[in-house]
């Protein structure tokens, strides 16, 4: 399976430009929300399920901009929604973003604008300390940019109705499908490299 948590550096990538260029090696993708217990684990699980046999994917993970739930399992409503859609093999412990995530992943995909703003601030602060990070940084975007309407956000379902998790699930499937079409079809098959 390509979806291991083994290391792959964004600095090795030749393709980071929103699906317009070609990568000569499999890519890595990090999904990010606030708590890393509802949306980004769901995104990771759906993406892993839908790309399980895709040789263009080297690594998938998820993280939170906050550490409130570090070490926790995904929210039970996320796991229930995954199970309702026959995804039963997902396991994750919540973690906060770390500096190396910005350079280890080719794509860092935020769930909403607040997550994206927080990630941009974190990266700006890091680059002030170490400007070399700028030369091999991953592509920071909204996951929803791959859904057909630029700027689509995944609303945080944590405090909302149970329906919010089903809505998020439908978005994850649609965004993953867009990512596969727009990015993974342009990743060279490593078997041909
Ligand atoms: P997530 O949802 O960002 O989709 O994981 C949340 C989970 C927990 C909290 C906020 C959002 N919280 O404040 O505890």
mmCIF file of N, CA and C in Angstrom, residues 6-93:
data_model
loop_
_atom_site.group_PDB
_atom_site.id
_atom_site.type_symbol
_atom_site.label_atom_id
_atom_site.label_comp_id
_atom_site.label_asym_id
_atom_site.label_seq_id
_atom_site.Cartn_x
_atom_site.Cartn_y
_atom_site.Cartn_z
ATOM 1 N N UNK A 6 5.641 6.635 6.319
ATOM 2 C CA UNK A 6 7.079 6.770 6.139
ATOM 3 C C UNK A 6 7.408 8.143 5.568
ATOM 4 N N UNK A 7 8.673 8.496 5.627
ATOM 5 C CA UNK A 7 9.022 9.866 5.282
ATOM 6 C C UNK A 7 9.168 10.092 3.785
ATOM 7 N N UNK A 8 8.729 11.253 3.333
ATOM 8 C CA UNK A 8 8.930 11.693 1.949
ATOM 9 C C UNK A 8 9.014 13.205 1.996
ATOM 10 N N UNK A 9 10.059 13.771 1.465
ATOM 11 C CA UNK A 9 10.300 15.204 1.599
ATOM 12 C C UNK A 9 9.696 16.000 0.456
ATOM 13 N N UNK A 10 9.061 17.121 0.812
ATOM 14 C CA UNK A 10 8.544 18.008 -0.219
ATOM 15 C C UNK A 10 9.672 18.552 -1.079
ATOM 16 N N UNK A 11 10.856 18.652 -0.511
ATOM 17 C CA UNK A 11 11.972 19.215 -1.260
ATOM 18 C C UNK A 11 12.354 18.345 -2.456
ATOM 19 N N UNK A 12 11.927 17.078 -2.442
ATOM 20 C CA UNK A 12 12.234 16.200 -3.574
ATOM 21 C C UNK A 12 11.246 16.387 -4.723
ATOM 22 N N UNK A 13 10.191 17.116 -4.450
ATOM 23 C CA UNK A 13 9.116 17.186 -5.446
ATOM 24 C C UNK A 13 9.454 18.136 -6.573
ATOM 25 N N UNK A 14 9.038 17.786 -7.767
ATOM 26 C CA UNK A 14 9.144 18.732 -8.860
ATOM 27 C C UNK A 14 7.778 19.333 -9.142
ATOM 28 N N UNK A 15 6.730 18.806 -8.523
ATOM 29 C CA UNK A 15 5.389 19.338 -8.771
ATOM 30 C C UNK A 15 4.743 19.799 -7.492
ATOM 31 N N UNK A 16 4.603 21.105 -7.357
ATOM 32 C CA UNK A 16 3.842 21.606 -6.222
ATOM 33 C C UNK A 16 2.808 22.623 -6.689
ATOM 34 N N UNK A 17 2.650 22.771 -7.964
ATOM 35 C CA UNK A 17 1.822 23.865 -8.473
ATOM 36 C C UNK A 17 0.425 23.408 -8.841
ATOM 37 N N UNK A 18 -0.402 23.232 -7.850
ATOM 38 C CA UNK A 18 -1.837 23.024 -8.022
ATOM 39 C C UNK A 18 -2.214 22.174 -9.233
ATOM 40 N N UNK A 19 -1.525 21.095 -9.414
ATOM 41 C CA UNK A 19 -1.922 20.142 -10.419
ATOM 42 C C UNK A 19 -1.564 20.523 -11.831
ATOM 43 N N UNK A 20 -0.726 21.530 -12.002
ATOM 44 C CA UNK A 20 -0.430 21.950 -13.360
ATOM 45 C C UNK A 20 0.888 21.382 -13.870
ATOM 46 N N UNK A 21 1.662 20.787 -12.994
ATOM 47 C CA UNK A 21 2.943 20.251 -13.432
ATOM 48 C C UNK A 21 3.028 18.762 -13.118
ATOM 49 N N UNK A 22 4.161 18.190 -13.428
ATOM 50 C CA UNK A 22 4.315 16.759 -13.280
ATOM 51 C C UNK A 22 5.322 16.455 -12.189
ATOM 52 N N UNK A 23 5.002 15.475 -11.353
ATOM 53 C CA UNK A 23 5.947 15.053 -10.331
ATOM 54 C C UNK A 23 6.613 13.776 -10.802
ATOM 55 N N UNK A 24 7.916 13.683 -10.536
ATOM 56 C CA UNK A 24 8.644 12.494 -10.969
ATOM 57 C C UNK A 24 8.669 11.432 -9.879
ATOM 58 N N UNK A 25 7.978 11.689 -8.794
ATOM 59 C CA UNK A 25 7.922 10.686 -7.728
ATOM 60 C C UNK A 25 6.584 10.809 -6.999
ATOM 61 N N UNK A 26 6.197 9.759 -6.280
ATOM 62 C CA UNK A 26 4.932 9.816 -5.544
ATOM 63 C C UNK A 26 4.911 10.981 -4.563
ATOM 64 N N UNK A 27 3.734 11.505 -4.317
ATOM 65 C CA UNK A 27 3.616 12.706 -3.484
ATOM 66 C C UNK A 27 3.049 12.389 -2.096
ATOM 67 N N UNK A 28 3.260 13.339 -1.198
ATOM 68 C CA UNK A 28 2.775 13.203 0.171
ATOM 69 C C UNK A 28 1.751 14.296 0.451
ATOM 70 N N UNK A 29 0.732 13.951 1.252
ATOM 71 C CA UNK A 29 -0.380 14.867 1.498
ATOM 72 C C UNK A 29 -0.698 14.892 2.995
ATOM 73 N N UNK A 30 -0.807 16.107 3.546
ATOM 74 C CA UNK A 30 -1.168 16.276 4.955
ATOM 75 C C UNK A 30 -2.478 17.062 5.031
ATOM 76 N N UNK A 31 -3.453 16.529 5.757
ATOM 77 C CA UNK A 31 -4.737 17.206 5.952
ATOM 78 C C UNK A 31 -4.732 17.883 7.322
ATOM 79 N N UNK A 32 -5.245 19.131 7.352
ATOM 80 C CA UNK A 32 -5.162 19.898 8.600
ATOM 81 C C UNK A 32 -6.504 20.558 8.950
ATOM 82 N N UNK A 33 -6.911 20.393 10.221
ATOM 83 C CA UNK A 33 -8.049 21.148 10.758
ATOM 84 C C UNK A 33 -7.621 21.712 12.103
ATOM 85 N N UNK A 34 -8.568 22.067 12.953
ATOM 86 C CA UNK A 34 -8.201 22.662 14.246
ATOM 87 C C UNK A 34 -7.810 21.588 15.271
ATOM 88 N N UNK A 35 -8.702 20.653 15.512
ATOM 89 C CA UNK A 35 -8.474 19.689 16.596
ATOM 90 C C UNK A 35 -7.866 18.372 16.178
ATOM 91 N N UNK A 36 -7.911 18.072 14.876
ATOM 92 C CA UNK A 36 -7.439 16.792 14.327
ATOM 93 C C UNK A 36 -8.200 15.603 14.913
ATOM 94 N N UNK A 37 -9.494 15.834 15.213
ATOM 95 C CA UNK A 37 -10.311 14.682 15.642
ATOM 96 C C UNK A 37 -11.566 14.508 14.781
ATOM 97 N N UNK A 38 -11.985 15.545 14.049
ATOM 98 C CA UNK A 38 -13.216 15.429 13.237
ATOM 99 C C UNK A 38 -12.924 15.445 11.733
ATOM 100 N N UNK A 39 -12.562 16.629 11.223
ATOM 101 C CA UNK A 39 -12.501 16.776 9.763
ATOM 102 C C UNK A 39 -11.235 16.219 9.123
ATOM 103 N N UNK A 40 -10.059 16.599 9.637
ATOM 104 C CA UNK A 40 -8.838 16.153 8.939
ATOM 105 C C UNK A 40 -8.626 14.639 9.033
ATOM 106 N N UNK A 41 -9.000 13.973 10.152
ATOM 107 C CA UNK A 41 -8.889 12.506 10.131
ATOM 108 C C UNK A 41 -9.858 11.892 9.114
ATOM 109 N N UNK A 42 -11.054 12.501 9.000
ATOM 110 C CA UNK A 42 -11.998 11.988 8.002
ATOM 111 C C UNK A 42 -11.418 12.158 6.599
ATOM 112 N N UNK A 43 -10.820 13.322 6.357
ATOM 113 C CA UNK A 43 -10.206 13.569 5.045
ATOM 114 C C UNK A 43 -9.105 12.542 4.774
ATOM 115 N N UNK A 44 -8.275 12.304 5.784
ATOM 116 C CA UNK A 44 -7.171 11.342 5.622
ATOM 117 C C UNK A 44 -7.714 9.946 5.302
ATOM 118 N N UNK A 45 -8.740 9.540 6.065
ATOM 119 C CA UNK A 45 -9.288 8.186 5.882
ATOM 120 C C UNK A 45 -9.951 8.017 4.515
ATOM 121 N N UNK A 46 -10.704 9.034 4.103
ATOM 122 C CA UNK A 46 -11.385 8.955 2.802
ATOM 123 C C UNK A 46 -10.352 8.959 1.675
ATOM 124 N N UNK A 47 -9.382 9.861 1.785
ATOM 125 C CA UNK A 47 -8.340 9.958 0.754
ATOM 126 C C UNK A 47 -7.567 8.642 0.659
ATOM 127 N N UNK A 48 -7.218 8.070 1.824
ATOM 128 C CA UNK A 48 -6.476 6.800 1.830
ATOM 129 C C UNK A 48 -7.306 5.690 1.191
ATOM 130 N N UNK A 49 -8.596 5.683 1.507
ATOM 131 C CA UNK A 49 -9.462 4.642 0.959
ATOM 132 C C UNK A 49 -9.585 4.765 -0.564
ATOM 133 N N UNK A 50 -9.764 5.996 -1.035
ATOM 134 C CA UNK A 50 -10.002 6.193 -2.480
ATOM 135 C C UNK A 50 -8.723 6.132 -3.317
ATOM 136 N N UNK A 51 -7.560 6.231 -2.681
ATOM 137 C CA UNK A 51 -6.302 6.193 -3.443
ATOM 138 C C UNK A 51 -5.459 4.962 -3.071
ATOM 139 N N UNK A 52 -6.108 3.987 -2.441
ATOM 140 C CA UNK A 52 -5.360 2.846 -1.887
ATOM 141 C C UNK A 52 -4.474 2.144 -2.914
ATOM 142 N N UNK A 53 -4.900 2.098 -4.147
ATOM 143 C CA UNK A 53 -4.081 1.396 -5.142
ATOM 144 C C UNK A 53 -3.391 2.374 -6.094
ATOM 145 N N UNK A 54 -3.327 3.625 -5.711
ATOM 146 C CA UNK A 54 -2.728 4.644 -6.594
ATOM 147 C C UNK A 54 -1.227 4.771 -6.306
ATOM 148 N N UNK A 55 -0.372 4.438 -7.263
ATOM 149 C CA UNK A 55 1.071 4.482 -7.012
ATOM 150 C C UNK A 55 1.629 5.898 -6.908
ATOM 151 N N UNK A 56 0.798 6.902 -7.193
ATOM 152 C CA UNK A 56 1.258 8.287 -7.112
ATOM 153 C C UNK A 56 1.262 8.849 -5.704
ATOM 154 N N UNK A 57 0.760 8.067 -4.743
ATOM 155 C CA UNK A 57 0.669 8.555 -3.359
ATOM 156 C C UNK A 57 1.688 7.834 -2.487
ATOM 157 N N UNK A 58 2.578 8.635 -1.856
ATOM 158 C CA UNK A 58 3.620 8.033 -1.015
ATOM 159 C C UNK A 58 3.247 8.032 0.455
ATOM 160 N N UNK A 59 2.581 9.082 0.877
ATOM 161 C CA UNK A 59 2.355 9.247 2.317
ATOM 162 C C UNK A 59 1.138 10.131 2.554
ATOM 163 N N UNK A 60 0.315 9.756 3.539
ATOM 164 C CA UNK A 60 -0.861 10.546 3.914
ATOM 165 C C UNK A 60 -0.862 10.651 5.436
ATOM 166 N N UNK A 61 -1.200 11.838 5.940
ATOM 167 C CA UNK A 61 -1.303 11.997 7.387
ATOM 168 C C UNK A 61 -2.260 13.157 7.657
ATOM 169 N N UNK A 62 -2.555 13.404 8.926
ATOM 170 C CA UNK A 62 -3.366 14.566 9.288
ATOM 171 C C UNK A 62 -2.854 15.143 10.603
ATOM 172 N N UNK A 63 -3.180 16.415 10.824
ATOM 173 C CA UNK A 63 -2.708 17.114 12.017
ATOM 174 C C UNK A 63 -3.661 18.262 12.322
ATOM 175 N N UNK A 64 -3.513 18.822 13.528
ATOM 176 C CA UNK A 64 -4.329 19.961 13.935
ATOM 177 C C UNK A 64 -3.466 21.197 14.116
ATOM 178 N N UNK A 65 -4.082 22.367 13.954
ATOM 179 C CA UNK A 65 -3.348 23.595 14.268
ATOM 180 C C UNK A 65 -3.303 23.801 15.781
ATOM 181 N N UNK A 66 -4.200 23.147 16.505
ATOM 182 C CA UNK A 66 -4.206 23.204 17.969
ATOM 183 C C UNK A 66 -3.824 21.861 18.569
ATOM 184 N N UNK A 67 -3.445 21.901 19.853
ATOM 185 C CA UNK A 67 -3.007 20.660 20.524
ATOM 186 C C UNK A 67 -4.047 20.160 21.523
ATOM 187 N N UNK A 68 -5.263 20.748 21.482
ATOM 188 C CA UNK A 68 -6.283 20.440 22.502
ATOM 189 C C UNK A 68 -6.539 18.942 22.646
ATOM 190 N N UNK A 69 -6.460 18.220 21.554
ATOM 191 C CA UNK A 69 -6.833 16.797 21.595
ATOM 192 C C UNK A 69 -5.654 15.878 21.281
ATOM 193 N N UNK A 70 -4.444 16.385 21.447
ATOM 194 C CA UNK A 70 -3.261 15.576 21.099
ATOM 195 C C UNK A 70 -3.330 14.209 21.785
ATOM 196 N N UNK A 71 -3.129 13.175 21.004
ATOM 197 C CA UNK A 71 -3.147 11.804 21.522
ATOM 198 C C UNK A 71 -4.509 11.148 21.489
ATOM 199 N N UNK A 72 -5.568 11.937 21.239
ATOM 200 C CA UNK A 72 -6.927 11.367 21.232
ATOM 201 C C UNK A 72 -7.219 10.625 19.924
ATOM 202 N N UNK A 73 -8.124 9.666 20.018
ATOM 203 C CA UNK A 73 -8.650 9.009 18.820
ATOM 204 C C UNK A 73 -9.614 9.972 18.123
ATOM 205 N N UNK A 74 -9.905 9.702 16.839
ATOM 206 C CA UNK A 74 -10.887 10.555 16.148
ATOM 207 C C UNK A 74 -12.235 10.549 16.889
ATOM 208 N N UNK A 75 -12.980 11.634 16.726
ATOM 209 C CA UNK A 75 -14.329 11.760 17.293
ATOM 210 C C UNK A 75 -15.180 10.557 16.847
ATOM 211 N N UNK A 76 -16.025 10.058 17.764
ATOM 212 C CA UNK A 76 -16.830 8.869 17.444
ATOM 213 C C UNK A 76 -17.759 9.122 16.257
ATOM 214 N N UNK A 77 -18.166 10.388 16.071
ATOM 215 C CA UNK A 77 -19.063 10.688 14.941
ATOM 216 C C UNK A 77 -18.306 10.608 13.607
ATOM 217 N N UNK A 78 -17.017 10.941 13.635
ATOM 218 C CA UNK A 78 -16.193 10.736 12.427
ATOM 219 C C UNK A 78 -16.066 9.239 12.139
ATOM 220 N N UNK A 79 -15.773 8.465 13.177
ATOM 221 C CA UNK A 79 -15.596 7.017 12.968
ATOM 222 C C UNK A 79 -16.917 6.371 12.525
ATOM 223 N N UNK A 80 -18.046 6.816 13.101
ATOM 224 C CA UNK A 80 -19.351 6.269 12.697
ATOM 225 C C UNK A 80 -19.643 6.592 11.236
ATOM 226 N N UNK A 81 -19.328 7.813 10.842
ATOM 227 C CA UNK A 81 -19.594 8.211 9.444
ATOM 228 C C UNK A 81 -18.721 7.400 8.495
ATOM 229 N N UNK A 82 -17.471 7.179 8.876
ATOM 230 C CA UNK A 82 -16.593 6.345 8.039
ATOM 231 C C UNK A 82 -17.149 4.927 7.949
ATOM 232 N N UNK A 83 -17.574 4.379 9.105
ATOM 233 C CA UNK A 83 -18.098 2.998 9.111
ATOM 234 C C UNK A 83 -19.363 2.890 8.256
ATOM 235 N N UNK A 84 -20.203 3.913 8.301
ATOM 236 C CA UNK A 84 -21.423 3.906 7.471
ATOM 237 C C UNK A 84 -21.064 3.846 5.989
ATOM 238 N N UNK A 85 -19.855 4.260 5.681
ATOM 239 C CA UNK A 85 -19.399 4.255 4.285
ATOM 240 C C UNK A 85 -18.322 3.203 4.049
ATOM 241 N N UNK A 86 -18.360 2.183 4.905
ATOM 242 C CA UNK A 86 -17.504 0.989 4.738
ATOM 243 C C UNK A 86 -16.015 1.261 4.869
ATOM 244 N N UNK A 87 -15.666 2.294 5.602
ATOM 245 C CA UNK A 87 -14.241 2.514 5.911
ATOM 246 C C UNK A 87 -14.076 2.121 7.385
ATOM 247 N N UNK A 88 -13.492 0.965 7.600
ATOM 248 C CA UNK A 88 -13.437 0.386 8.952
ATOM 249 C C UNK A 88 -12.017 0.183 9.461
ATOM 250 N N UNK A 89 -11.020 0.527 8.656
ATOM 251 C CA UNK A 89 -9.642 0.194 9.031
ATOM 252 C C UNK A 89 -8.820 1.429 9.399
ATOM 253 N N UNK A 90 -9.483 2.534 9.702
ATOM 254 C CA UNK A 90 -8.740 3.766 9.980
ATOM 255 C C UNK A 90 -8.392 3.878 11.461
ATOM 256 N N UNK A 91 -7.155 4.275 11.711
ATOM 257 C CA UNK A 91 -6.670 4.434 13.083
ATOM 258 C C UNK A 91 -5.792 5.683 13.114
ATOM 259 N N UNK A 92 -5.956 6.512 14.115
ATOM 260 C CA UNK A 92 -5.154 7.738 14.168
ATOM 261 C C UNK A 92 -5.140 8.281 15.591
ATOM 262 N N UNK A 93 -4.027 8.872 15.971
ATOM 263 C CA UNK A 93 -3.934 9.611 17.232
ATOM 264 C C UNK A 93 -3.704 11.071 16.875
#
